[in-house]
Amino acid sequence: MALITKRQVLTAATAAAGLAAAGRVMAQPAAPPFVTRHQGVFNGERVRYVATVAETVVTNPAGAPAVRFVTTSYVREGVDKARRPVLFAFNGGPSSSSATLHMVALGPKRILVAQDLDAPEPPPQTVDNAECVLDVADIVMIDPPETGFSRVLAGGSREDVYSVNGDARAVSDFVLAWSRANGREASPKYVLGESYGTIRAAMMAGLLAETAPLDGVFLFGQAVNMIETSQRAKNALAYATNLTALAAIAAYHGRAERSDRPVGEIIDEAWTWGMGPYLMALVRGYDLPQAERAQIAARLQALTGVGADYYLANDLAITKIAFARELLKDKGLRLGTYDARYVGPVPADGERIPDPSAKPMQAIQPMMLEHYARFLNVPWSAAEYRPSAPETGDWEWNGTLGPGGPFLDFDYPAEISKAFAANPDFRLMIGTGVYDLTTTVGPARYMVARSDYPRDRVIQREYVGGHMAYTDERTLKAFNGDIRVFVTGGKPA
C-alpha cells in the first residue's frame, strides 16, 4: 500500500478549495499578459526566469466580475515547479501597492538607497538585486484592490474590499486562482505581508486553513496585535512593550546611558525591565508613591534619553509620536517615524513637511513605473497607476468579539493559530526593524508570548533598520537570506 504524504493531502485539499471557491474565482478571458524572459545571478547562482504581468478576475458569489487583480510574477525556468515554493508578497496601508517590497527588497531589480543616512539620495536608478530569492522560490507581487493597476469591477464595490475581512478574502481568492491557473496547486505556498499587510496575511492564514493551508507566513513590521502596536491611550501594555524601540533609538543617537552597547543587549534590557517594574508602575498609576515614581522616571531617562521631568509630568509614559519630537528637540530636530535614525528639522506651527525617514522612498513610484515600461514591457499609462487606494478613511476593521462599540476586540493573532492547527509543518516568521517607531520589537515579542503558537515553529528576527529595514543593505542581505532558508524548510540562525 502506497504511503500518502502530507503534501498530497494538502494538494487534494487545495483542489477542493478551488471547487469551493468557484463561486468567487472566475476563469474567464482577461487581457493578454505581458511576458518577458530574463536571466540574473541570485545568491551566486545564474537563473533563467519568466516575468509575467497578468490580470486575474475574482467574482462575487453570483459569478459577476468583482475585482481585477494585476500582479507581477517571477518564475524560474527549467525546474520542477510542483516542488518549488511560491512566495506571495504585498505591502500594507491599508491599502498600498506592493511597489516598496517589489522595488527595494524582493524583485530581481532594486532601487539604490543611500547608505549614508545624512547624504542626499543618489539619482534614481535600479541595479540587479543579487539577494533576490529566485534561486529557490518563485515570487508573486500582489497589488490589492484599487492599488497599482488592480481595480474593483462592476460586480464588486469598495465597501466589499475596504475591510479586514473583505480585503483578505479577495487576496486569498487571488492566491487560489493564480495557483490553479499556473498549475501550482501542489507547490509549497508562503505569504509575506508588511505593516498592515501582516494583518492581511494573518487573516489569509485563517481563511485558507481549512481548504488550502499555507506552508508559512512571514510578518514583516507586524501590526497583528494592533492595540499594543498603535499605543492606545492609557493602555499600560502599549507603553511597556514599545519601550524597546525608544531605548534602541536613544542609544543610536547617543542619548541613553551606556549607548555604546550592542543594540540587542539594549533591547533585551528594555524588554525585561519594561515588562517587569515599569509595567507594574504603569498599572499602579497615581497610587505609586512619589519616591518610587521618581525612581521609575530616572530609569526611563537613562534608557530613553528623555528627561525624568517629562515622565513625572506625563504619568510615567511617552507616546512614540511625542518621543520623536522630544528626543532631539534641543537641537531643533525631530526623528523619522518609519526609521528613527533619520532626523529632520522641527516644522514651524502649521507647517507640513515630509517625515525625515521618507527620503529613501521618494523614488519608488517613478522607478516602479519605469520598471513596468522598460523591463516588463507594460505600455499602460502611468496616470492609471495608484500607489495607494483612494478614500480608505472608512476602512472596516472587523472586530472579532462583542456587539460593537467599546466592546470590540481585534484578535487577529488567533487566525494564525488556525494555520498551525491545519498544517503540522506550517511555520511563522516575524521580522522587525529595531529603529522603527511604528511597528516595534516589543509588541512583536508580546504577540508571540500571548499566543499558543508552537514555539519550535516560530522564528523571530530583529533587523538593523526601520519599518522598511531592507533599505539598509546589511539587512537586505539578511532579510532575503532568512526568506531563502524559511521557504526551503530550514530555520534561520
Steps between C-alpha positions, in 0.01 A plus 500: 500500500648834393556759770316831462715800582388813680564696181261274302231546763538878492506500119170312497360752744616783276317344207188478713549863596506588134158341455368663816622839384362460149223742589757771565786431259417510132719346232405741223692662218698800621730741324802317356787489750829676443768231501875559487796269551811590695797361684687614806739387770331453837684374807789420266289280269411587141123476452281518189153626583174623349343827614124525448271795562151353484137557590304265725128557544329407826120482495225553751281207620267556204787456256530863392850650470576676830875574508765508231842429651805608304804323639861437405650153526859388461525127428820304447530291185637146474403376849234273651226753575290256704766489771610861473375748761295804402531820704196732482588847629333834562544825692258660744294815525219439500533482219825542308648352188788256534746740338723542807562130555516450124757767421708515819507147640357204309509560126784406263573872461523744789535871561830623639455660843769723653666317789626823656181622666619861493590495130262601223331212326682404178329567165226237463637184344440128513764232532495121501375365833753226568315413823171416324377150593419390143769234533271306737145640466266667255365841598155653446465870583137582579339843469175482705172636363510867397882516521751487217298400194263273698137615506159424642261407217125536452420183696685628805529818701755681707280430801555128436879518500567799727490279808730258679282202406409603145855598409646173631229295330565664163876448520451140617276437199772643279757258647270206426428624148864567415608161633236319297563699181874437521487134603648576843244337730768261630768765552587604857342843552630779719351843564705807595315806622646829618341747744121489451580214264582292808135523607400396147747209515369386839140508379595313183669231708172447682280517190710245311562269795210261441525472121844598371736534799804718458848366575619818665439867567761774544373801694735792434440811708211319665184682605294190580453592868404850394385623842854478639660609172280808464560599863144566605481767772518376861582145385790417733618210283527725196754719680688214665541297180607797288780593741730272298491738204553813708808349664654383172441837333628703796819293499543547124492878548729486805233618742472191721739399774751239377399563139804317365365152581371260230146595404371151578623531857330839535171363366512198731558722803210727403276199442580337835469817707210633293288189545589478868547803728391755238177320409415460869562870557270592211229271633519661844481844341448786743486256792876453463685683782690810393840352586434199277369725222825695513703177477302380197532840330877502557533153347289608202729796446803270505343264247326744265690828526183696573516693828351360820301821539308417181405159637398639838274749325345236272411207724834324430416453132590646162337424167713403203394822325600713800831313527581586137443864589673505840825304464697754293289812544796679661662479155184612320460152350231235490533129429365312202197288580574211265873500574604705801864505395396773255454850639362824360411851613207556731220651290375844589144535627265410217784388273472159329828342398573137408599251765882489509500124439301538177816607316598158360140429396455795266630318192284189538195597294688643200744208498213249529342656192833498317541132591158425352578688180862407433555163667154343483382662173169618647373797294227619736466865595679609814193710580305177562742375766402550865769473769219473754126446499287815509247591768583232758407712803198280573697174494311237702728336756261211570520449872495137605318512834198680638208686345698808404590836640738494797472122533671415172807281507744440216633150553685471170776281654240223546475466121861385491420235761260348246787465251718324756217257575424433132854425384748326734786647298370859495755749632490866592781752465482851644745774406530847654727797441650605832486873415138494383267729697182359343511120541756424767686205649315488833147447367633229268656315794185548704275371221692172488518473879121532526422255218479122505732460202735198514829663596708266282313631196541872574802706393551855626750727326606853596676697227713812483276761343153647522157409369647414159817363658618355168601850388814421703707275272618289794139426581407451134744210493383360834130548414522310171734244654242428769225465239721265299548271801136535611338397170734204456401354836789616713516720807697825466785518749 
